[in-house]
PDB file of C-alpha atoms in Angstrom:
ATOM      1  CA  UNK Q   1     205.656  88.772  18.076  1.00  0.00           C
ATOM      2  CA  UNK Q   2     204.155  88.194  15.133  1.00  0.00           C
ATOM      3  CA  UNK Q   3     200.975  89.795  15.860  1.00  0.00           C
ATOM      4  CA  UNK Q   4     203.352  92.908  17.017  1.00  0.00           C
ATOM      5  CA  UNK Q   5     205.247  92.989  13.451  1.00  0.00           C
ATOM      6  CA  UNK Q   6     201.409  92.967  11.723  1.00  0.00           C
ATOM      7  CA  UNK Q   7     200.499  95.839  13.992  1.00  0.00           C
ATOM      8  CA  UNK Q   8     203.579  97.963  13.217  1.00  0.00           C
ATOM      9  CA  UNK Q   9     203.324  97.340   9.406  1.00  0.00           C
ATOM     10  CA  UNK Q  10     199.358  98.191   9.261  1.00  0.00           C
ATOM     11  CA  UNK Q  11     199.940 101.880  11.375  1.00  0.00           C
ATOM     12  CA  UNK Q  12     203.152 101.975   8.965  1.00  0.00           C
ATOM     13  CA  UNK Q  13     200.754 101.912   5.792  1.00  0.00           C
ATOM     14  CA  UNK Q  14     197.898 103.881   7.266  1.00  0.00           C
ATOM     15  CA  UNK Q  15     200.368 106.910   8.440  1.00  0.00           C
ATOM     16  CA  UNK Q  16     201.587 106.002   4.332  1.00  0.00           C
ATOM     17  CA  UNK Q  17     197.856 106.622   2.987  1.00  0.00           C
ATOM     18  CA  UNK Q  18     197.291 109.169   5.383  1.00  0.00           C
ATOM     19  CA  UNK Q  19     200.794 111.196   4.215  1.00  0.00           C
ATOM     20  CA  UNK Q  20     198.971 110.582   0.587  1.00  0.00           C
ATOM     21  CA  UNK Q  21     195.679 112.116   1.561  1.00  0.00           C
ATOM     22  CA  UNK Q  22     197.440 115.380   3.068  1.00  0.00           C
ATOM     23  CA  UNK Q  23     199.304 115.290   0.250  1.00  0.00           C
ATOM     24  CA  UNK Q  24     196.374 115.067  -2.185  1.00  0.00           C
ATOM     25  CA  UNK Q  25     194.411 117.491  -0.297  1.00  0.00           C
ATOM     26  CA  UNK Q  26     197.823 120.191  -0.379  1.00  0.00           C
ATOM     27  CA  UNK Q  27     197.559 119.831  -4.199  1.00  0.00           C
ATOM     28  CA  UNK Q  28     193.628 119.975  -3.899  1.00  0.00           C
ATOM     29  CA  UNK Q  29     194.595 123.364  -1.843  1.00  0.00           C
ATOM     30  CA  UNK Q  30     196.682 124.791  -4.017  1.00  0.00           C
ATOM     31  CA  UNK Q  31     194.848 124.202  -7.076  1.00  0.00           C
ATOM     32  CA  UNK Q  32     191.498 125.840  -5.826  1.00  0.00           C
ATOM     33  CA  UNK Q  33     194.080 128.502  -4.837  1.00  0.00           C
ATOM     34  CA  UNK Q  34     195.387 129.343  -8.127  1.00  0.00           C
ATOM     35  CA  UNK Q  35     191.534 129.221  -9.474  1.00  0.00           C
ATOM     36  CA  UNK Q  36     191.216 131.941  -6.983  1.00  0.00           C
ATOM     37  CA  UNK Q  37     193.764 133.815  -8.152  1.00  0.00           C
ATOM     38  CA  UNK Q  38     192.963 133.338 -11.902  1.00  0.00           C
ATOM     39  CA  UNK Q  39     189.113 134.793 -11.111  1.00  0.00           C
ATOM     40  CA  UNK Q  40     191.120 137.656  -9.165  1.00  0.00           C
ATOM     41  CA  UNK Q  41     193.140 138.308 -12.031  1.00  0.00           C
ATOM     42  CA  UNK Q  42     190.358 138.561 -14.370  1.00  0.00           C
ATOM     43  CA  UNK Q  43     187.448 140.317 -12.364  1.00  0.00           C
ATOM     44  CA  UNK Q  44     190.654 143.073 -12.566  1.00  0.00           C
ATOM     45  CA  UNK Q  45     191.118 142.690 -16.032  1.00  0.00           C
ATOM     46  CA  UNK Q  46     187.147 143.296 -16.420  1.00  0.00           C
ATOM     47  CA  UNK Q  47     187.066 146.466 -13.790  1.00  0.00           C
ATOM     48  CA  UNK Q  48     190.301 147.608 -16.166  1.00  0.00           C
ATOM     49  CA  UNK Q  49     188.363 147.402 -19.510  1.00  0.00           C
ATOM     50  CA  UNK Q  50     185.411 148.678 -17.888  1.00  0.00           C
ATOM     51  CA  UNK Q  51     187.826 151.969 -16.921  1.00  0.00           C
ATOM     52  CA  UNK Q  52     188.733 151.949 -20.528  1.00  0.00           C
ATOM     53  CA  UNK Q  53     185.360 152.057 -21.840  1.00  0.00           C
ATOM     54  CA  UNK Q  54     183.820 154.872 -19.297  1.00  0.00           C
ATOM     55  CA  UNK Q  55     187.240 156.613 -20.423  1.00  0.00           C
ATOM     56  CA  UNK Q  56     186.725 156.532 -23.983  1.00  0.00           C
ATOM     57  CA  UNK Q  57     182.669 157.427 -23.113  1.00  0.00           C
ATOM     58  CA  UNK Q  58     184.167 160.362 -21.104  1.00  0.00           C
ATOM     59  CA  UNK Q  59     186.361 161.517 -24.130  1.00  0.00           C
ATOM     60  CA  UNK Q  60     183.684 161.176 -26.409  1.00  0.00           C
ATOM     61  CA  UNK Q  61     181.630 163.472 -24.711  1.00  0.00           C
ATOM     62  CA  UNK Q  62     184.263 165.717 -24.265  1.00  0.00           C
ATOM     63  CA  UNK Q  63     185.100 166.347 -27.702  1.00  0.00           C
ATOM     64  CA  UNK Q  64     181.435 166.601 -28.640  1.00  0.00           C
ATOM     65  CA  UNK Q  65     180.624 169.085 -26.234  1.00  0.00           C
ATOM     66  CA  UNK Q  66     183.833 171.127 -27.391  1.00  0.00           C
ATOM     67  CA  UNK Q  67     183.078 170.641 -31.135  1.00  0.00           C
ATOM     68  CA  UNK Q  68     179.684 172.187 -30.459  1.00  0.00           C
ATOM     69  CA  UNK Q  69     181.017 175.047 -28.809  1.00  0.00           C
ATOM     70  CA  UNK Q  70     183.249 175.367 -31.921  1.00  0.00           C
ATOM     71  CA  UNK Q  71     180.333 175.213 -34.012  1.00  0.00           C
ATOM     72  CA  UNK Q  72     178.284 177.692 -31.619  1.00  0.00           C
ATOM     73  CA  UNK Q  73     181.207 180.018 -32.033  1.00  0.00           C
ATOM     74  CA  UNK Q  74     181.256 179.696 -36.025  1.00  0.00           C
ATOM     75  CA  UNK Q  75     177.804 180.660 -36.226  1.00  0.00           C
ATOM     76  CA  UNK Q  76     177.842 183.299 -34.023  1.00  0.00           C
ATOM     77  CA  UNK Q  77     180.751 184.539 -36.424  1.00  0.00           C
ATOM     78  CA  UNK Q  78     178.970 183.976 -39.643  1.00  0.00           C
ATOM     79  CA  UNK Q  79     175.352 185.594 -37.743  1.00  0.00           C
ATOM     80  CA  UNK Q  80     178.068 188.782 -37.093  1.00  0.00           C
ATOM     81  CA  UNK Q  81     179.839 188.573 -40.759  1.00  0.00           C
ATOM     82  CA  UNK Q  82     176.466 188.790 -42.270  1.00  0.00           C
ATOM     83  CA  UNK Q  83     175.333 191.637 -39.606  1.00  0.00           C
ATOM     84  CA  UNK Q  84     178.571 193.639 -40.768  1.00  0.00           C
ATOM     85  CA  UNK Q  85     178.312 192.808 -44.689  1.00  0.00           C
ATOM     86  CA  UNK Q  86     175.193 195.340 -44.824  1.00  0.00           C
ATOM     87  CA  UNK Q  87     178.113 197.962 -44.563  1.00  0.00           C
ATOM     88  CA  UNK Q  88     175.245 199.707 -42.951  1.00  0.00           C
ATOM     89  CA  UNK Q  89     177.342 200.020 -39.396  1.00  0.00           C
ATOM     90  CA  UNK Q  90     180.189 202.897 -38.806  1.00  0.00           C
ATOM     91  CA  UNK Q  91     183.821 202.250 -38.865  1.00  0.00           C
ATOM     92  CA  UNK Q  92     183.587 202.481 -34.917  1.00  0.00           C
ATOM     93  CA  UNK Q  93     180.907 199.727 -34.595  1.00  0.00           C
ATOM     94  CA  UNK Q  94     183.156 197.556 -36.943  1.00  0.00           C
ATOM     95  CA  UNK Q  95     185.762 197.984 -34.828  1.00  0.00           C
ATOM     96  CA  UNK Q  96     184.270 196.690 -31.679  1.00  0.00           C
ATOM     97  CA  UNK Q  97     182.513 193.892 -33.177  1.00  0.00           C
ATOM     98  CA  UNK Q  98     186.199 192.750 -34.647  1.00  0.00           C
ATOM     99  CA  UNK Q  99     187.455 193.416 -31.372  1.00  0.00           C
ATOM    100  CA  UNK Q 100     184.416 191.611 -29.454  1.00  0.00           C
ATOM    101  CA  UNK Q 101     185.581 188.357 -31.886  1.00  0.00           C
ATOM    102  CA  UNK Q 102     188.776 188.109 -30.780  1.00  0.00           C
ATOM    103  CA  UNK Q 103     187.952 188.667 -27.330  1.00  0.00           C
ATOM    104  CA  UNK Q 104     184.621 185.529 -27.906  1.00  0.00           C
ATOM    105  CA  UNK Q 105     187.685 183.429 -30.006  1.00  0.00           C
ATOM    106  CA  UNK Q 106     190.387 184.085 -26.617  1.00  0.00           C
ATOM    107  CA  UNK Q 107     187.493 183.636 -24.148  1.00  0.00           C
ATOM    108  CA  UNK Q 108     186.310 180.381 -26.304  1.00  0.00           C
ATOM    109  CA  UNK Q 109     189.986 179.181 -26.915  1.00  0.00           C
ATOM    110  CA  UNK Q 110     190.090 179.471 -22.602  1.00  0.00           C
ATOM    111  CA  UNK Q 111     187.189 177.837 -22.323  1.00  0.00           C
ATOM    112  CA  UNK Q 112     188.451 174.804 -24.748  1.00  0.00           C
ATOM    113  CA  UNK Q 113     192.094 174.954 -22.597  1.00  0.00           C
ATOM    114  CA  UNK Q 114     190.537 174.548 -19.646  1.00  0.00           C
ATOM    115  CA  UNK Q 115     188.206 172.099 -19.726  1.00  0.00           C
ATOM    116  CA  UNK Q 116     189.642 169.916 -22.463  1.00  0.00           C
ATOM    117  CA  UNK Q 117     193.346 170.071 -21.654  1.00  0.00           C
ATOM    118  CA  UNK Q 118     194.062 166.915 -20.972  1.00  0.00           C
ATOM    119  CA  UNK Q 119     192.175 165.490 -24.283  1.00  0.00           C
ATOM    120  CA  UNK Q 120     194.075 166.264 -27.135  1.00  0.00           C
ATOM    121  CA  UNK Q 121     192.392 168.424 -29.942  1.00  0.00           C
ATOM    122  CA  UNK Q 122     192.618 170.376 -33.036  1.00  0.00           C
ATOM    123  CA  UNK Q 123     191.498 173.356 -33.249  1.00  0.00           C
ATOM    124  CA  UNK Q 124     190.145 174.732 -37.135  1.00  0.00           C
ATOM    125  CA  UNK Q 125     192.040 177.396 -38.401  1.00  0.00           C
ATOM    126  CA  UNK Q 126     188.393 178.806 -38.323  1.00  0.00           C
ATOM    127  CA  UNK Q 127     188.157 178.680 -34.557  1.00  0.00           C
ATOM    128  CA  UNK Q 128     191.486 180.228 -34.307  1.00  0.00           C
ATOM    129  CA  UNK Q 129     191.102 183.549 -36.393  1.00  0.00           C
ATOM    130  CA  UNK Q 130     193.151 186.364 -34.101  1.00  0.00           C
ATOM    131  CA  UNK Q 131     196.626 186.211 -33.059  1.00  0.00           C
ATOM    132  CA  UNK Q 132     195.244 186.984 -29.862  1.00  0.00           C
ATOM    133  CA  UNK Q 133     194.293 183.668 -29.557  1.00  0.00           C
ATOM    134  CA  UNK Q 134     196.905 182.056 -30.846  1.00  0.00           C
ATOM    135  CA  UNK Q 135     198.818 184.157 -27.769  1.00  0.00           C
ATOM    136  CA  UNK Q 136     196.724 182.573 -25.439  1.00  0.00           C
ATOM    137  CA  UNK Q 137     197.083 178.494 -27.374  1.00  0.00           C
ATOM    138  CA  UNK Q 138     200.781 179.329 -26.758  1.00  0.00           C
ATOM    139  CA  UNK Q 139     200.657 180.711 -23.466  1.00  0.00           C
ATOM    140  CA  UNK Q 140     198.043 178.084 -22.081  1.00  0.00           C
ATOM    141  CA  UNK Q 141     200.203 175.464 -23.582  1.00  0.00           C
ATOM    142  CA  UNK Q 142     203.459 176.404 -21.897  1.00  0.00           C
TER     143      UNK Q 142
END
């Protein structure tokens, strides 16, 4: 009887230390789990900066391509001033080159719109020299 009392109280403590050991390992589990989730967390905080930083690239770009169509346009305008400051050209020929700016400032000021509407700009009162084109800001911006 003896002997059957010993038996029962040695598979009592090994189902004990083998409760512990699942135990142990469930909090081994768990822990490697939340490390998992940690690395998830930040490989998605990386792929988010990353996003950031090709966006900012992107916008960079953006606004450096428009400001050198801005500048393109000014010296086309100052090339034309200085063409029409000879005074050597008839009142007609005046005429359409005035007319041929506001149509380059609208057709630029399109341009700008279109591909750039989503960055947000200012325009220099420069760039914006016909109320034609301020029609079509106003219109585009609607």
């Amino acid at each position: 009887m003896a002997l059957k009392v010993l038996n029962v109280t040695i598979s009592a403590a090994k189902k004990v230390k083998i409760e512990i050991k699942k135990i142990k390992l469930n909090i081994e589990k768990t822990k490697l789990e939340l490390k998992k989730k940690k690395v998830t967390v930040e490989k998605k905080k990386v792929i988010i900066e990353k996003k950031k930083v090709i966006t900012e690239k992107i916008k960079l770009k953006i606004k450096r391509s428009r400001l050198a169509v801005q500048h393109e346009i000014l010296m086309i305008k100052c090339d034309e001033k200085s063409d029409n400051s000879d005074n050597s050209l008839p009142a007609s020929a005046t005429d359409i080159n005035t007319d041929a700016d506001a149509d380059a400032s609208a057709a630029a000021a399109d341009l700008s719109l279109f591909f750039f509407s989503d960055v947000l700009t200012s325009f220099d009162s420069l760039t914006i020299s016909s109320s034609e084109t301020l029609n079509i800001l106003s219109q585009n911006g609607s």
